[in-house]
Coordinates of C-alpha atoms in Angstrom, one line a residue:
M103 CA -83.4 -89.3 -82.3
S104 CA -85.0 -92.3 -83.9
E105 CA -84.2 -92.6 -87.6
F106 CA -86.7 -93.6 -90.2
T107 CA -85.6 -96.6 -92.3
P108 CA -87.6 -96.9 -95.5
Q109 CA -88.5 -100.5 -96.4
P110 CA -87.4 -101.9 -99.8
I111 CA -90.1 -102.2 -102.4
C112 CA -90.4 -104.5 -105.4
R113 CA -92.2 -103.4 -108.5
R114 CA -92.4 -104.1 -112.2
V115 CA -90.9 -101.3 -114.2
V116 CA -91.1 -100.6 -117.9
F117 CA -87.9 -98.9 -118.8
L118 CA -87.9 -96.4 -121.6
N119 CA -85.6 -97.6 -124.4
P120 CA -83.0 -94.9 -125.2
H121 CA -84.0 -95.2 -128.9
F122 CA -87.6 -94.2 -128.1
Y123 CA -86.8 -90.7 -129.2
V124 CA -85.7 -90.7 -132.9
K125 CA -84.8 -87.5 -134.6
T126 CA -86.6 -87.4 -137.8
G127 CA -86.0 -83.9 -139.2
R128 CA -88.9 -81.9 -140.4
T129 CA -91.3 -84.7 -141.5
R130 CA -92.5 -87.9 -140.0
D131 CA -94.9 -90.6 -141.3
D132 CA -97.5 -91.8 -138.9
V133 CA -95.3 -93.1 -136.1
D134 CA -96.9 -94.1 -132.8
S135 CA -95.2 -91.7 -130.3
T136 CA -95.7 -94.0 -127.4
R137 CA -93.4 -96.8 -128.9
P138 CA -89.8 -96.7 -130.1
R139 CA -89.2 -97.2 -133.8
H140 CA -88.1 -100.7 -134.7
Q141 CA -87.3 -101.3 -131.0
P142 CA -89.1 -103.4 -128.4
T143 CA -89.7 -101.9 -125.0
P144 CA -87.6 -104.0 -122.5
V145 CA -89.2 -104.9 -119.2
L146 CA -86.9 -104.7 -116.3
Y147 CA -87.3 -105.4 -112.6
V148 CA -86.3 -103.6 -109.4
T149 CA -85.6 -106.2 -106.7
T150 CA -85.2 -105.9 -103.0
S151 CA -81.6 -107.1 -103.1
A152 CA -78.6 -105.0 -103.9
T153 CA -77.9 -104.5 -107.5
P154 CA -74.7 -106.4 -108.6
E155 CA -71.7 -104.2 -109.3
V156 CA -71.5 -103.8 -113.1
K157 CA -68.6 -102.0 -114.8
M158 CA -70.1 -99.3 -116.9
A159 CA -69.0 -98.7 -120.4
T160 CA -66.9 -95.6 -120.7
A161 CA -65.4 -93.3 -123.2
Y162 CA -61.8 -92.1 -123.4
E163 CA -61.1 -88.9 -121.3
R164 CA -57.8 -87.5 -122.7
F165 CA -56.8 -87.0 -126.3
N166 CA -54.1 -85.6 -128.5
L167 CA -55.1 -84.3 -132.0
H168 CA -52.4 -84.8 -134.6
T169 CA -53.0 -82.8 -137.8
T170 CA -51.4 -83.6 -141.2
P171 CA -52.4 -82.2 -144.6
E172 CA -54.2 -85.5 -145.4
K173 CA -55.6 -86.7 -142.1
F174 CA -56.6 -86.0 -138.5
Y175 CA -55.3 -88.5 -135.9
V176 CA -57.1 -88.5 -132.6
E177 CA -55.0 -90.3 -130.1
A178 CA -56.5 -91.7 -126.9
C179 CA -54.1 -90.8 -124.1
D180 CA -55.8 -92.7 -121.2
D181 CA -53.6 -95.1 -119.3
G182 CA -53.2 -98.3 -121.3
A183 CA -55.0 -96.9 -124.4
T184 CA -53.5 -97.7 -127.8
D185 CA -56.4 -96.7 -130.1
V186 CA -56.2 -93.9 -132.6
L187 CA -59.1 -92.5 -134.6
V188 CA -58.0 -91.6 -138.1
I189 CA -60.2 -89.1 -140.1
D190 CA -59.4 -88.7 -143.8
R191 CA -59.7 -85.0 -144.6
V192 CA -60.6 -85.8 -148.2
S193 CA -63.0 -88.7 -148.1
T194 CA -64.1 -87.9 -144.5
E195 CA -63.8 -91.7 -143.8
M196 CA -63.2 -92.6 -140.1
T197 CA -61.1 -95.7 -139.2
L198 CA -59.5 -97.2 -136.2
A199 CA -55.7 -97.5 -136.0
G200 CA -52.8 -97.8 -133.5
K201 CA -50.3 -95.3 -132.2
K202 CA -47.6 -96.6 -134.5
D203 CA -49.7 -95.2 -137.4
I204 CA -49.3 -91.6 -136.2
P205 CA -46.8 -89.8 -138.5
P206 CA -44.1 -87.8 -136.7
S207 CA -44.6 -84.9 -139.1
G208 CA -48.1 -84.0 -137.7
V209 CA -48.9 -80.9 -135.6
T210 CA -49.9 -82.1 -132.2
R211 CA -52.0 -80.5 -129.5
P212 CA -54.1 -81.8 -126.6
I213 CA -57.9 -81.7 -126.7
C214 CA -60.5 -82.6 -124.2
G215 CA -62.9 -84.4 -126.5
I216 CA -64.7 -84.6 -129.8
M217 CA -68.0 -82.7 -130.1
G218 CA -68.6 -84.0 -133.6
S219 CA -68.4 -82.9 -137.2
I220 CA -70.6 -80.8 -139.5
R221 CA -70.8 -80.2 -143.2
L222 CA -70.8 -76.5 -144.3
V223 CA -70.4 -74.9 -147.8
A224 CA -66.7 -75.3 -147.8
G225 CA -66.8 -78.9 -146.7
T226 CA -66.8 -80.8 -143.4
Y227 CA -65.5 -79.3 -140.1
L228 CA -64.3 -81.1 -137.0
I229 CA -65.5 -79.6 -133.7
V230 CA -63.3 -80.4 -130.7
I231 CA -63.4 -79.4 -127.0
T232 CA -60.2 -77.6 -126.1
R233 CA -60.9 -76.7 -122.5
K234 CA -63.0 -78.1 -119.7
K235 CA -63.8 -77.2 -116.1
K236 CA -64.5 -79.7 -113.4
M237 CA -68.0 -79.2 -111.8
G238 CA -67.7 -82.0 -109.2
D239 CA -68.4 -85.7 -108.7
L240 CA -71.7 -87.5 -109.2
C241 CA -71.8 -91.0 -107.7
G242 CA -68.0 -91.0 -107.9
H243 CA -67.8 -89.9 -111.5
T244 CA -66.3 -86.6 -112.6
V245 CA -68.7 -84.1 -114.3
W246 CA -67.1 -81.7 -116.7
K247 CA -68.2 -78.4 -118.3
A248 CA -67.0 -77.8 -121.8
V249 CA -65.6 -74.3 -121.8
D250 CA -63.8 -73.7 -125.1
F251 CA -64.2 -75.3 -128.6
D252 CA -62.4 -75.2 -131.9
V253 CA -63.9 -75.7 -135.3
V254 CA -61.3 -77.2 -137.7
S255 CA -61.8 -77.4 -141.4
Y256 CA -61.1 -80.6 -143.3
K257 CA -60.3 -78.5 -146.3
K258 CA -56.9 -76.8 -146.4
T259 CA -58.1 -73.8 -148.5
L260 CA -61.3 -71.9 -149.6
L261 CA -60.0 -71.3 -153.2
H262 CA -62.6 -73.7 -154.6
L263 CA -65.4 -71.4 -153.4
T264 CA -67.0 -68.4 -155.1
E265 CA -67.2 -65.1 -153.3
N266 CA -70.8 -65.7 -152.3
Q267 CA -70.0 -69.2 -151.1
V268 CA -67.2 -67.9 -149.0
Q269 CA -69.5 -65.4 -147.3
D270 CA -72.2 -68.0 -146.8
N271 CA -69.6 -70.4 -145.3
K272 CA -68.4 -67.6 -143.0
T273 CA -72.0 -67.0 -141.8
F274 CA -72.6 -70.7 -141.1
L275 CA -69.3 -70.8 -139.2
S276 CA -70.5 -67.8 -137.1
M277 CA -73.7 -69.7 -136.4
I278 CA -71.9 -72.8 -135.1
N279 CA -69.6 -70.7 -133.0
G280 CA -72.6 -68.8 -131.7
V281 CA -74.2 -72.0 -130.4
L282 CA -70.9 -73.2 -128.9
S283 CA -70.4 -69.9 -127.1
T284 CA -73.7 -70.3 -125.3
D285 CA -72.9 -71.3 -121.8
G286 CA -74.0 -74.7 -120.5
F287 CA -72.5 -77.7 -122.2
Y288 CA -71.7 -80.6 -119.8
F289 CA -70.4 -84.1 -120.2
C290 CA -69.0 -87.1 -118.3
T291 CA -66.8 -89.8 -119.9
D292 CA -67.7 -92.7 -117.5
Y293 CA -71.3 -91.9 -116.5
D294 CA -74.6 -91.1 -118.2
L295 CA -75.6 -87.5 -117.5
S296 CA -78.6 -87.7 -119.8
H297 CA -80.7 -90.0 -117.5
T298 CA -82.1 -89.3 -114.0
Q299 CA -81.0 -91.4 -111.0
Q300 CA -84.2 -93.3 -111.1
R301 CA -83.9 -94.2 -114.8
L302 CA -80.4 -95.4 -114.4
A303 CA -81.3 -97.5 -111.3
N304 CA -84.1 -99.3 -113.3
T305 CA -81.7 -100.8 -115.8
S306 CA -80.2 -104.1 -116.6
P307 CA -76.5 -105.1 -116.7
D308 CA -76.8 -105.3 -120.5
F309 CA -77.9 -101.6 -120.6
Q310 CA -74.9 -100.5 -118.5
E311 CA -72.5 -102.3 -120.8
M312 CA -73.8 -100.3 -123.8
S313 CA -71.7 -97.4 -124.9
L314 CA -72.6 -94.0 -123.6
L315 CA -73.7 -93.0 -127.1
E316 CA -76.0 -95.9 -127.4
R317 CA -77.7 -95.7 -124.1
A318 CA -78.1 -91.9 -123.8
D319 CA -81.5 -90.3 -123.7
Q320 CA -81.6 -88.7 -127.1
R321 CA -83.9 -85.9 -126.0
F322 CA -80.9 -84.4 -124.2
V323 CA -78.0 -85.2 -126.4
W324 CA -77.1 -81.9 -128.1
N325 CA -74.2 -83.3 -130.1
G326 CA -76.2 -86.3 -131.5
N327 CA -76.4 -84.8 -135.0
L328 CA -72.6 -83.9 -134.9
L329 CA -71.7 -87.5 -133.9
R330 CA -73.8 -89.3 -136.5
D331 CA -70.7 -90.7 -138.4
I332 CA -69.2 -92.0 -135.2
I333 CA -72.5 -93.4 -133.9
A334 CA -72.8 -95.4 -137.1
Q335 CA -69.5 -97.2 -136.3
P336 CA -69.7 -98.9 -132.8
E337 CA -66.0 -99.6 -132.7
L338 CA -65.4 -95.8 -132.6
H339 CA -67.8 -95.1 -129.7
K340 CA -65.1 -94.8 -127.1
F341 CA -63.8 -91.7 -128.9
A342 CA -67.0 -89.7 -128.2
F343 CA -69.5 -89.0 -125.5
P344 CA -73.0 -87.4 -125.3
V345 CA -73.0 -83.7 -124.3
I346 CA -76.0 -82.2 -122.6
H347 CA -77.1 -78.5 -122.6
G348 CA -78.5 -76.8 -119.6
F349 CA -77.2 -76.1 -116.1
I350 CA -75.4 -78.1 -113.4
V351 CA -74.3 -77.0 -109.9
M352 CA -72.7 -79.4 -107.4
K353 CA -72.1 -78.2 -103.9
P354 CA -70.7 -79.8 -100.7
C355 CA -72.9 -78.6 -97.9
R356 CA -72.9 -78.9 -94.1
I357 CA -75.9 -79.0 -91.7
N358 CA -75.6 -80.0 -88.1
A359 CA -71.9 -80.9 -88.7
K360 CA -73.0 -83.5 -91.3
I361 CA -71.6 -83.0 -94.8
F362 CA -73.6 -84.0 -97.9
E363 CA -73.5 -83.2 -101.6
W364 CA -76.3 -81.2 -103.1
I365 CA -76.7 -81.3 -106.9
L366 CA -79.0 -79.5 -109.3
I367 CA -79.1 -80.7 -113.0
S368 CA -81.2 -79.1 -115.7
R369 CA -81.3 -80.9 -119.1
R370 CA -82.6 -79.0 -122.1
S371 CA -84.3 -81.0 -124.8
C372 CA -82.9 -80.7 -128.3
F373 CA -86.3 -81.6 -129.8
R374 CA -88.2 -78.5 -130.8
A375 CA -85.3 -76.4 -129.5
G376 CA -85.0 -72.8 -130.3
V377 CA -85.4 -69.2 -129.1
R378 CA -88.3 -67.5 -127.3
Y379 CA -90.6 -66.2 -129.9
Y380 CA -89.8 -68.5 -132.8
V381 CA -90.4 -71.8 -131.0
R382 CA -93.6 -72.1 -129.0
G383 CA -96.1 -74.9 -128.1
I384 CA -95.6 -78.4 -129.5
D385 CA -94.9 -80.1 -132.8
S386 CA -96.8 -82.9 -134.5
E387 CA -94.8 -85.5 -132.5
G388 CA -95.7 -84.0 -129.2
H389 CA -92.3 -82.4 -128.4
A390 CA -92.7 -79.2 -126.4
A391 CA -90.7 -76.0 -126.9
N392 CA -88.2 -75.1 -124.1
F393 CA -88.7 -78.5 -122.5
V394 CA -86.3 -78.9 -119.5
E395 CA -86.0 -81.8 -117.1
T396 CA -84.6 -80.6 -113.7
E397 CA -83.3 -83.1 -111.2
Q398 CA -82.3 -82.3 -107.6
I399 CA -79.9 -84.9 -106.1
V400 CA -78.7 -85.3 -102.5
Q401 CA -75.8 -87.7 -101.7
Y402 CA -75.1 -88.5 -98.0
Q403 CA -73.0 -91.5 -96.8
S404 CA -73.4 -93.5 -100.0
A405 CA -77.1 -93.0 -100.0
K406 CA -78.8 -90.7 -102.5
A407 CA -82.2 -89.2 -103.2
S408 CA -83.5 -87.3 -106.2
F409 CA -86.5 -85.3 -107.1
V410 CA -87.4 -84.6 -110.7
Q411 CA -89.6 -81.8 -112.2
T412 CA -90.2 -80.7 -115.8
R413 CA -91.1 -77.5 -117.6
G414 CA -92.2 -77.0 -121.2
S415 CA -94.3 -74.7 -123.4
M416 CA -98.1 -75.0 -123.2
P417 CA -98.8 -78.4 -125.0
F418 CA -100.9 -77.3 -127.9
F419 CA -100.3 -75.7 -131.3
W420 CA -99.7 -72.0 -130.8
S421 CA -97.2 -69.4 -131.9
Q422 CA -96.1 -65.8 -131.0
R423 CA -94.1 -64.3 -133.8
P424 CA -92.2 -61.1 -133.0
N425 CA -93.6 -58.0 -134.7
L426 CA -91.9 -55.0 -133.0
K427 CA -94.6 -54.9 -130.3
Y428 CA -93.5 -55.4 -126.7
K429 CA -95.8 -58.3 -126.3
P430 CA -96.9 -59.9 -129.6
K431 CA -100.3 -61.5 -129.5
P432 CA -100.2 -65.3 -129.2
L433 CA -102.0 -67.1 -132.0
I434 CA -103.6 -70.5 -131.5
S435 CA -103.7 -72.6 -134.6
S436 CA -107.2 -73.2 -136.1
S437 CA -106.1 -75.8 -138.7
T438 CA -104.6 -78.5 -136.5
N439 CA -105.9 -81.1 -134.1
H440 CA -104.8 -79.9 -130.7
M441 CA -105.8 -83.0 -128.9
D442 CA -103.7 -85.2 -131.1
G443 CA -100.5 -83.3 -130.2
F444 CA -101.6 -82.9 -126.6
K445 CA -102.2 -86.6 -126.3
R446 CA -98.9 -87.5 -127.9
H447 CA -97.0 -85.2 -125.5
F448 CA -98.6 -86.6 -122.4
E449 CA -98.5 -90.2 -123.4
S450 CA -94.7 -89.9 -123.6
Q451 CA -94.6 -87.9 -120.4
I452 CA -96.6 -90.5 -118.5
L453 CA -94.5 -93.3 -120.0
I454 CA -91.3 -91.7 -118.8
Y455 CA -92.3 -89.9 -115.6
G456 CA -95.5 -91.5 -114.4
K457 CA -98.5 -89.4 -113.2
Q458 CA -98.6 -85.7 -114.1
V459 CA -99.7 -82.6 -112.4
I460 CA -99.7 -79.5 -114.7
L461 CA -99.0 -76.2 -112.9
N462 CA -100.2 -73.5 -115.2
L463 CA -98.9 -70.1 -114.0
M464 CA -100.5 -68.0 -116.8
N465 CA -102.9 -65.2 -116.0
L466 CA -105.7 -67.1 -117.6
V467 CA -108.2 -69.8 -116.7
L468 CA -107.2 -73.4 -117.3
I469 CA -109.7 -76.2 -117.5
E470 CA -109.5 -77.9 -114.1
A471 CA -109.5 -81.3 -115.8
I472 CA -106.2 -80.5 -117.4
G473 CA -104.3 -79.2 -114.4
T474 CA -103.9 -76.7 -111.5
A475 CA -104.3 -73.1 -112.6
F476 CA -102.6 -70.3 -110.6
D477 CA -102.8 -66.7 -111.8
F478 CA -99.3 -65.7 -110.8
H479 CA -99.6 -62.1 -111.6
K480 CA -102.9 -61.6 -109.9
E481 CA -102.1 -63.6 -106.8
C482 CA -98.6 -62.1 -106.3
S483 CA -99.3 -58.5 -107.4
K484 CA -98.1 -55.6 -105.2
M485 CA -95.1 -57.6 -104.0
R486 CA -97.3 -60.3 -102.3
W487 CA -95.0 -63.1 -103.1
H488 CA -95.7 -65.0 -99.9
R489 CA -98.9 -66.0 -101.6
L490 CA -97.0 -68.6 -103.6
Q491 CA -97.4 -70.8 -100.6
I492 CA -101.0 -71.1 -101.7
L493 CA -100.0 -73.1 -104.7
V494 CA -97.5 -75.2 -102.9
D495 CA -100.1 -76.1 -100.3
A496 CA -102.7 -76.9 -103.0
V497 CA -100.4 -79.5 -104.5
S498 CA -98.8 -80.8 -101.3
E499 CA -100.9 -84.0 -101.3
N500 CA -99.8 -84.8 -104.9
Q501 CA -96.2 -84.2 -104.0
D502 CA -96.5 -86.5 -101.0
E503 CA -98.1 -89.2 -103.1
Y504 CA -95.5 -89.0 -105.9
G505 CA -92.6 -88.9 -103.5
Y506 CA -89.0 -89.1 -104.7
F507 CA -86.3 -91.6 -105.7
W508 CA -84.2 -93.1 -102.9
D509 CA -81.6 -95.8 -102.7
N510 CA -79.5 -96.7 -99.7
S511 CA -75.8 -97.4 -99.2
D512 CA -76.4 -101.1 -100.0
G513 CA -77.7 -100.2 -103.5
N514 CA -81.3 -101.1 -102.6
I515 CA -84.0 -99.0 -104.2
L516 CA -86.3 -98.1 -101.3
L517 CA -88.5 -95.4 -102.9
Q518 CA -89.4 -94.3 -106.4
Q519 CA -90.9 -91.1 -107.7
T520 CA -94.2 -92.1 -109.3
G521 CA -95.2 -88.8 -110.8
T522 CA -93.9 -85.3 -111.7
F523 CA -94.9 -81.7 -111.7
R524 CA -94.9 -80.1 -115.2
S525 CA -94.8 -76.3 -114.8
N526 CA -95.3 -73.7 -117.4
C527 CA -95.8 -70.0 -117.7
M528 CA -95.7 -68.1 -121.0
D529 CA -91.9 -68.6 -121.5
C530 CA -91.4 -71.4 -118.9
L531 CA -88.5 -69.3 -117.4
D532 CA -89.0 -66.9 -114.6
R533 CA -92.3 -67.8 -112.8
T534 CA -91.7 -71.5 -113.5
N535 CA -88.3 -71.5 -111.9
V536 CA -89.7 -69.8 -108.8
I537 CA -92.3 -72.5 -108.3
Q538 CA -89.9 -75.3 -109.0
S539 CA -87.5 -74.0 -106.4
L540 CA -90.3 -74.0 -103.8
L541 CA -91.4 -77.6 -104.6
A542 CA -87.8 -78.8 -104.7
R543 CA -87.2 -77.3 -101.2
R544 CA -90.3 -79.1 -99.8
S545 CA -89.0 -82.4 -101.2
L546 CA -85.5 -81.7 -99.9
Q547 CA -86.9 -81.1 -96.4
G548 CA -88.2 -84.6 -96.3
Q549 CA -85.1 -86.2 -97.8
L550 CA -82.7 -84.6 -95.3
Q551 CA -84.9 -85.5 -92.4
R552 CA -85.0 -89.2 -93.5
M553 CA -81.2 -89.1 -94.0
G554 CA -80.8 -87.8 -90.4
V555 CA -79.1 -84.6 -91.6
L556 CA -82.0 -82.4 -90.3
H557 CA -83.2 -83.0 -86.8
V558 CA -86.9 -83.3 -85.9
G559 CA -88.6 -80.0 -86.1
Q560 CA -85.7 -78.3 -88.0
K561 CA -86.5 -76.4 -91.2
I562 CA -84.2 -75.8 -94.2
E563 CA -85.1 -72.1 -94.1
E564 CA -83.4 -71.9 -90.7
Q565 CA -80.0 -73.2 -92.0
A566 CA -78.6 -69.8 -93.2
D567 CA -75.5 -71.1 -94.9
F568 CA -77.2 -73.8 -96.8
E569 CA -80.2 -71.6 -97.6
K570 CA -77.9 -69.1 -99.3
I571 CA -76.3 -71.9 -101.4
Y572 CA -79.7 -73.2 -102.3
K573 CA -81.3 -69.9 -103.3
N574 CA -78.3 -68.8 -105.4
A575 CA -78.1 -72.1 -107.2
W576 CA -81.7 -72.0 -108.2
A577 CA -81.3 -68.3 -109.3
D578 CA -78.3 -69.3 -111.4
N579 CA -80.4 -72.1 -112.9
A580 CA -83.0 -69.6 -113.9
N581 CA -80.4 -67.3 -115.5
A582 CA -78.9 -70.2 -117.4
C583 CA -82.2 -71.4 -118.8
A584 CA -83.3 -67.9 -119.6
K585 CA -80.1 -67.0 -121.5
Q586 CA -80.3 -70.1 -123.6
Y587 CA -83.9 -69.5 -124.6
A588 CA -84.7 -65.8 -124.3
G589 CA -81.2 -64.4 -124.6
T590 CA -81.0 -62.6 -121.2
G591 CA -80.9 -63.5 -117.6
A592 CA -84.1 -64.5 -115.8
L593 CA -86.5 -62.1 -114.2
K594 CA -87.6 -62.3 -110.6
T595 CA -84.3 -63.9 -109.4
D596 CA -84.2 -61.4 -106.5
F597 CA -87.0 -63.5 -105.0
T598 CA -85.2 -66.7 -105.6
R599 CA -82.0 -65.4 -104.1
T600 CA -83.5 -63.6 -101.1
G601 CA -87.0 -64.9 -100.6
K602 CA -88.6 -61.5 -101.2
R603 CA -89.2 -59.0 -104.0
T604 CA -87.0 -55.9 -104.0
Q605 CA -87.1 -52.5 -105.7
W606 CA -83.6 -53.2 -107.2
G607 CA -85.0 -56.5 -108.5
L608 CA -87.8 -54.6 -110.3
V609 CA -85.2 -52.3 -111.9
M610 CA -83.1 -55.2 -113.1
D611 CA -86.2 -56.9 -114.5
G612 CA -86.9 -53.8 -116.5
W613 CA -83.4 -53.7 -117.8
N614 CA -83.5 -57.4 -118.8
S615 CA -86.9 -56.9 -120.4
M616 CA -85.5 -54.2 -122.6
I617 CA -82.6 -56.4 -123.7
R618 CA -85.0 -59.2 -124.4
Y619 CA -87.1 -56.9 -126.6
Y620 CA -84.1 -56.0 -128.7
K621 CA -82.7 -59.5 -129.1
N622 CA -86.1 -61.1 -129.7
N623 CA -86.8 -58.6 -132.5
F624 CA -83.4 -58.0 -134.1
S625 CA -81.1 -61.0 -133.4
D626 CA -83.1 -64.1 -132.6
G627 CA -83.7 -65.1 -136.2
F628 CA -80.0 -65.6 -136.5
R629 CA -79.9 -67.5 -133.2
Q630 CA -82.7 -69.8 -134.3
D631 CA -80.9 -70.5 -137.6
A632 CA -77.8 -71.3 -135.6
I633 CA -79.7 -73.9 -133.4
D634 CA -81.4 -75.4 -136.4
L635 CA -78.0 -75.8 -138.2
F636 CA -76.3 -77.2 -135.1
L637 CA -79.0 -79.8 -134.4
G638 CA -79.4 -80.9 -138.0
N639 CA -82.8 -79.4 -138.7
Y640 CA -81.2 -77.8 -141.7
V641 CA -78.4 -79.6 -143.6
V642 CA -75.9 -77.7 -145.8
E643 CA -74.9 -79.2 -149.0
E644 CA -71.2 -78.9 -149.8
L645 CA -70.6 -76.3 -152.6
E646 CA -74.2 -75.2 -152.2
G647 CA -74.7 -72.4 -154.7
Q648 CA -77.8 -70.6 -153.5
T649 CA -78.5 -70.8 -149.7
P650 CA -81.6 -69.4 -147.9
L651 CA -79.2 -66.9 -146.3
R652 CA -79.4 -64.7 -149.5
A653 CA -83.2 -64.2 -149.3
K654 CA -83.8 -60.6 -150.4
K655 CA -85.6 -58.1 -148.2
D656 CA -88.6 -56.1 -149.4
W657 CA -88.0 -52.5 -150.3
K658 CA -89.8 -51.3 -147.2
F659 CA -87.1 -52.9 -145.0
F660 CA -84.6 -50.3 -146.2
T661 CA -86.7 -47.3 -147.3
L662 CA -89.1 -46.7 -144.4
P663 CA -86.5 -46.7 -141.6
V664 CA -84.4 -44.2 -143.6
I665 CA -87.3 -41.9 -144.1
M666 CA -88.3 -42.1 -140.4
L667 CA -84.8 -41.3 -139.3
V668 CA -84.4 -38.4 -141.7
A669 CA -87.8 -36.9 -140.6
F670 CA -86.9 -37.3 -136.9
A671 CA -83.5 -35.6 -137.5
M672 CA -85.2 -32.7 -139.3
C673 CA -87.7 -32.3 -136.4
I674 CA -84.7 -32.0 -134.0
I675 CA -82.9 -29.6 -136.3
C676 CA -86.0 -27.4 -136.5
L677 CA -86.2 -27.3 -132.7
I678 CA -82.5 -26.5 -132.3
M679 CA -82.2 -24.0 -135.2
A680 CA -85.3 -21.9 -134.6
G681 CA -86.8 -19.9 -137.4
D682 CA -87.6 -16.2 -137.5
T683 CA -90.9 -16.7 -135.6
W684 CA -92.2 -19.3 -133.1
T685 CA -95.1 -20.1 -135.4
E686 CA -92.7 -21.0 -138.3
T687 CA -90.5 -23.2 -136.0
A688 CA -93.6 -25.0 -134.6
A689 CA -94.9 -25.6 -138.1
Y690 CA -91.7 -27.1 -139.4
A691 CA -91.2 -29.2 -136.3
T692 CA -94.8 -30.4 -136.4
F693 CA -94.5 -31.4 -140.0
W694 CA -91.3 -33.4 -139.6
G695 CA -92.5 -34.9 -136.3
M696 CA -95.8 -36.1 -137.9
A697 CA -93.8 -37.5 -140.8
S698 CA -91.5 -39.4 -138.4
T699 CA -94.5 -40.7 -136.4
L700 CA -96.3 -41.8 -139.5
M701 CA -93.3 -43.8 -140.7
A702 CA -92.9 -45.3 -137.3
A703 CA -96.6 -46.3 -137.3
I704 CA -96.2 -47.9 -140.8
I705 CA -93.1 -49.8 -139.6
V706 CA -94.9 -51.2 -136.5
F707 CA -98.0 -52.1 -138.7
N708 CA -95.7 -54.1 -140.9
G709 CA -93.6 -55.2 -137.9
K710 CA -93.0 -58.8 -139.1
E711 CA -91.1 -57.6 -142.1
F712 CA -88.7 -55.6 -140.0
V713 CA -87.7 -58.2 -137.4
D714 CA -84.8 -60.6 -137.8
A715 CA -86.6 -63.8 -138.9
P716 CA -85.1 -67.3 -139.4
K717 CA -84.1 -68.1 -142.9
L718 CA -83.1 -71.8 -142.8
V719 CA -86.2 -73.5 -141.6
Q720 CA -89.7 -72.1 -142.1
K721 CA -91.1 -72.3 -138.5
E722 CA -94.6 -71.8 -139.7
K723 CA -94.4 -75.2 -141.4
M724 CA -93.2 -76.8 -138.1
D725 CA -95.9 -75.6 -135.9

C-alpha cells in the first residue's frame, strides 16, 4: 500500500503562559480573563526542523520520611540525590539540608511523594502519597496513579483544643480524607501531565527547563493549594510535583500485527470544582463547572497523534439546587450579565484550543449561532441509539477542518489541531461521554490509517480485540468522571461498552439514578465542603473558635420527619392490629396515613431545608 506522508508546516503560535490561570479565591477585581496577571504572553514558533533535544526539569521520584518530635525530614532517595527537605513542626518553616543533617533517632518510612500541606483547627497537616500504581509510559515517561495517602499532623497532641474544636478538626480531617479517597489522582515526576501533546510541542527550551510546578497548567493541578509553601521557594520544587484528577488509561494494542500504544487522559479542572447540584454553569471569571479536557493519544514507532475534546457545564449563570425532588428545576440568574461570563469563557477557550463547536445535547432548542443542538432524548428514544450518527455526520466537516495533532519520529510537527468540540448535556457526564467516544473513534480511524496501522478500507469497528479495549476504556472514563462529580457511575455505559442499549443497562441506570438521588440530597453538601477545603476556597484558621460547621438547623429539620415517621408507623400498626370493625380500622389507618402524607408534603415543600447543603462556602454568592 502507498503510505501518506504529511508535510511539515510552519506557523506562528501564541503559547498560553502557565500562569494565565491564577486562583484568586472567591473575589476578583476586574481582571481581563484573556491575559495572564502580571505575565506577558510569550510568542513561540513551530519550525519545520526537528526540535532540539532538551533535558526536561524533573522532580525526585523516591523519598524517605524521617519523623522526629521537632521536625519532618523528607529525604530524596533517587540515585545521586543528596537533598533533604526539612519541615519544622512548630514554625512550619521549610528549608533545604543534606543527608548528614538527618538525626538517627527519627522514625523512618518510605513515601512516594508529597501531596502538600493544609492548615486545620489543630494546626498544619502534611499530606503524603504512601502507595502508587504504574499506569504505563507516555513518551518514555512513567505515569503513576496515587493510590493511598497519609495525613500527618505537625502537632504532637490535641490537648490545646477545646472539645468543640476537636470535633471540628475531626470533621475537617474527614473531609480531606474523603477527597483523597476519591479515585483518580495521577502524577509523573519527569513529565508534564497537565498539558496536551500539542501544548507541550509548542514550547521553547526555556519552558522545558522550568520546574514541573512552574510550568503546569494550573487549571488541572489539584494539589496547587496544598503546595503553596513549596511553590514559594523555587529551591524546593524538586520535592513536589503537580497532581491531576480525572482518568487515565494506557493500553498496548495490536492491529494487523502492528503494536501501538493507545492512551486516554481526562483532566478535571480545579476551577469551579464541586458536586453535581451545587456547582453549575460558570462563575464571573468564565470558569465552567465540571470542565474536563479529554485527550486521546496514539503512539506508534516514535510517532504520535492526539485528539482533544472538552466538556463543561452550559456557559451561563444558572443553578439547580437539590430540594428533595427527583429533578430540581434549573434556575437562570436574572441579576447577572450572562454575555459577560459567556464571553470570558469562550475567549479563554479560543485562546487555548482555537475554534469551537458547541455540541448541546440538551432536550431544548439552542440558538444556532451558538452551536449545534441535538435533542438526545428525542432522537435516541425507544432504543434508537444508531441515530447518534446523525450528529457525528453533521459535524464531520468541522472535525475534518480542525484535524488533530501529529508529529513524526524525527520530532517534526506535521499537523496541529486548530479547534475543538465542546460538548455538554445537563451534567456533562453520560450523554456527553457517548458523543465524545464517537468523535474520538472517527479521529482515531484517520490517525491509524495515516500511520499505516489500518489498511485501506479497514474500519476500527471491524477490529474486535481493539474495539473491546476502546469501548471499555471510554466506559471506564465515563464512570470515573461521573463518580467524581455525581457520586455514582455513569449512565448509558452499556451503549459505550457494547455499541447498543440493553435492558440490563436500563436496570443499572435506574439503580445508579436512585443512588444519585440519595447522595445529591443527603451527602453532597459534605462532599462540596470537602472539595472547597481541599482546593483552598475555604481556609481554616488555626484554633478557630466558631466554624461554619456548627450552623444550627431550623426546628422543622428535626420535628417534621419525626412526626411523619410516627404517623406512618401508626398507620401500619392500625392495618396490622385491626380493630373490632373494618370501619374503625379504616378510619384510624386513614387518619394516620393522611397525617403522614401531609408531613411528607410539607417536607417536600420545604425541601431545601432538609437536604445536606454546603456550610463552608455560600455557593449562591459564587454563581
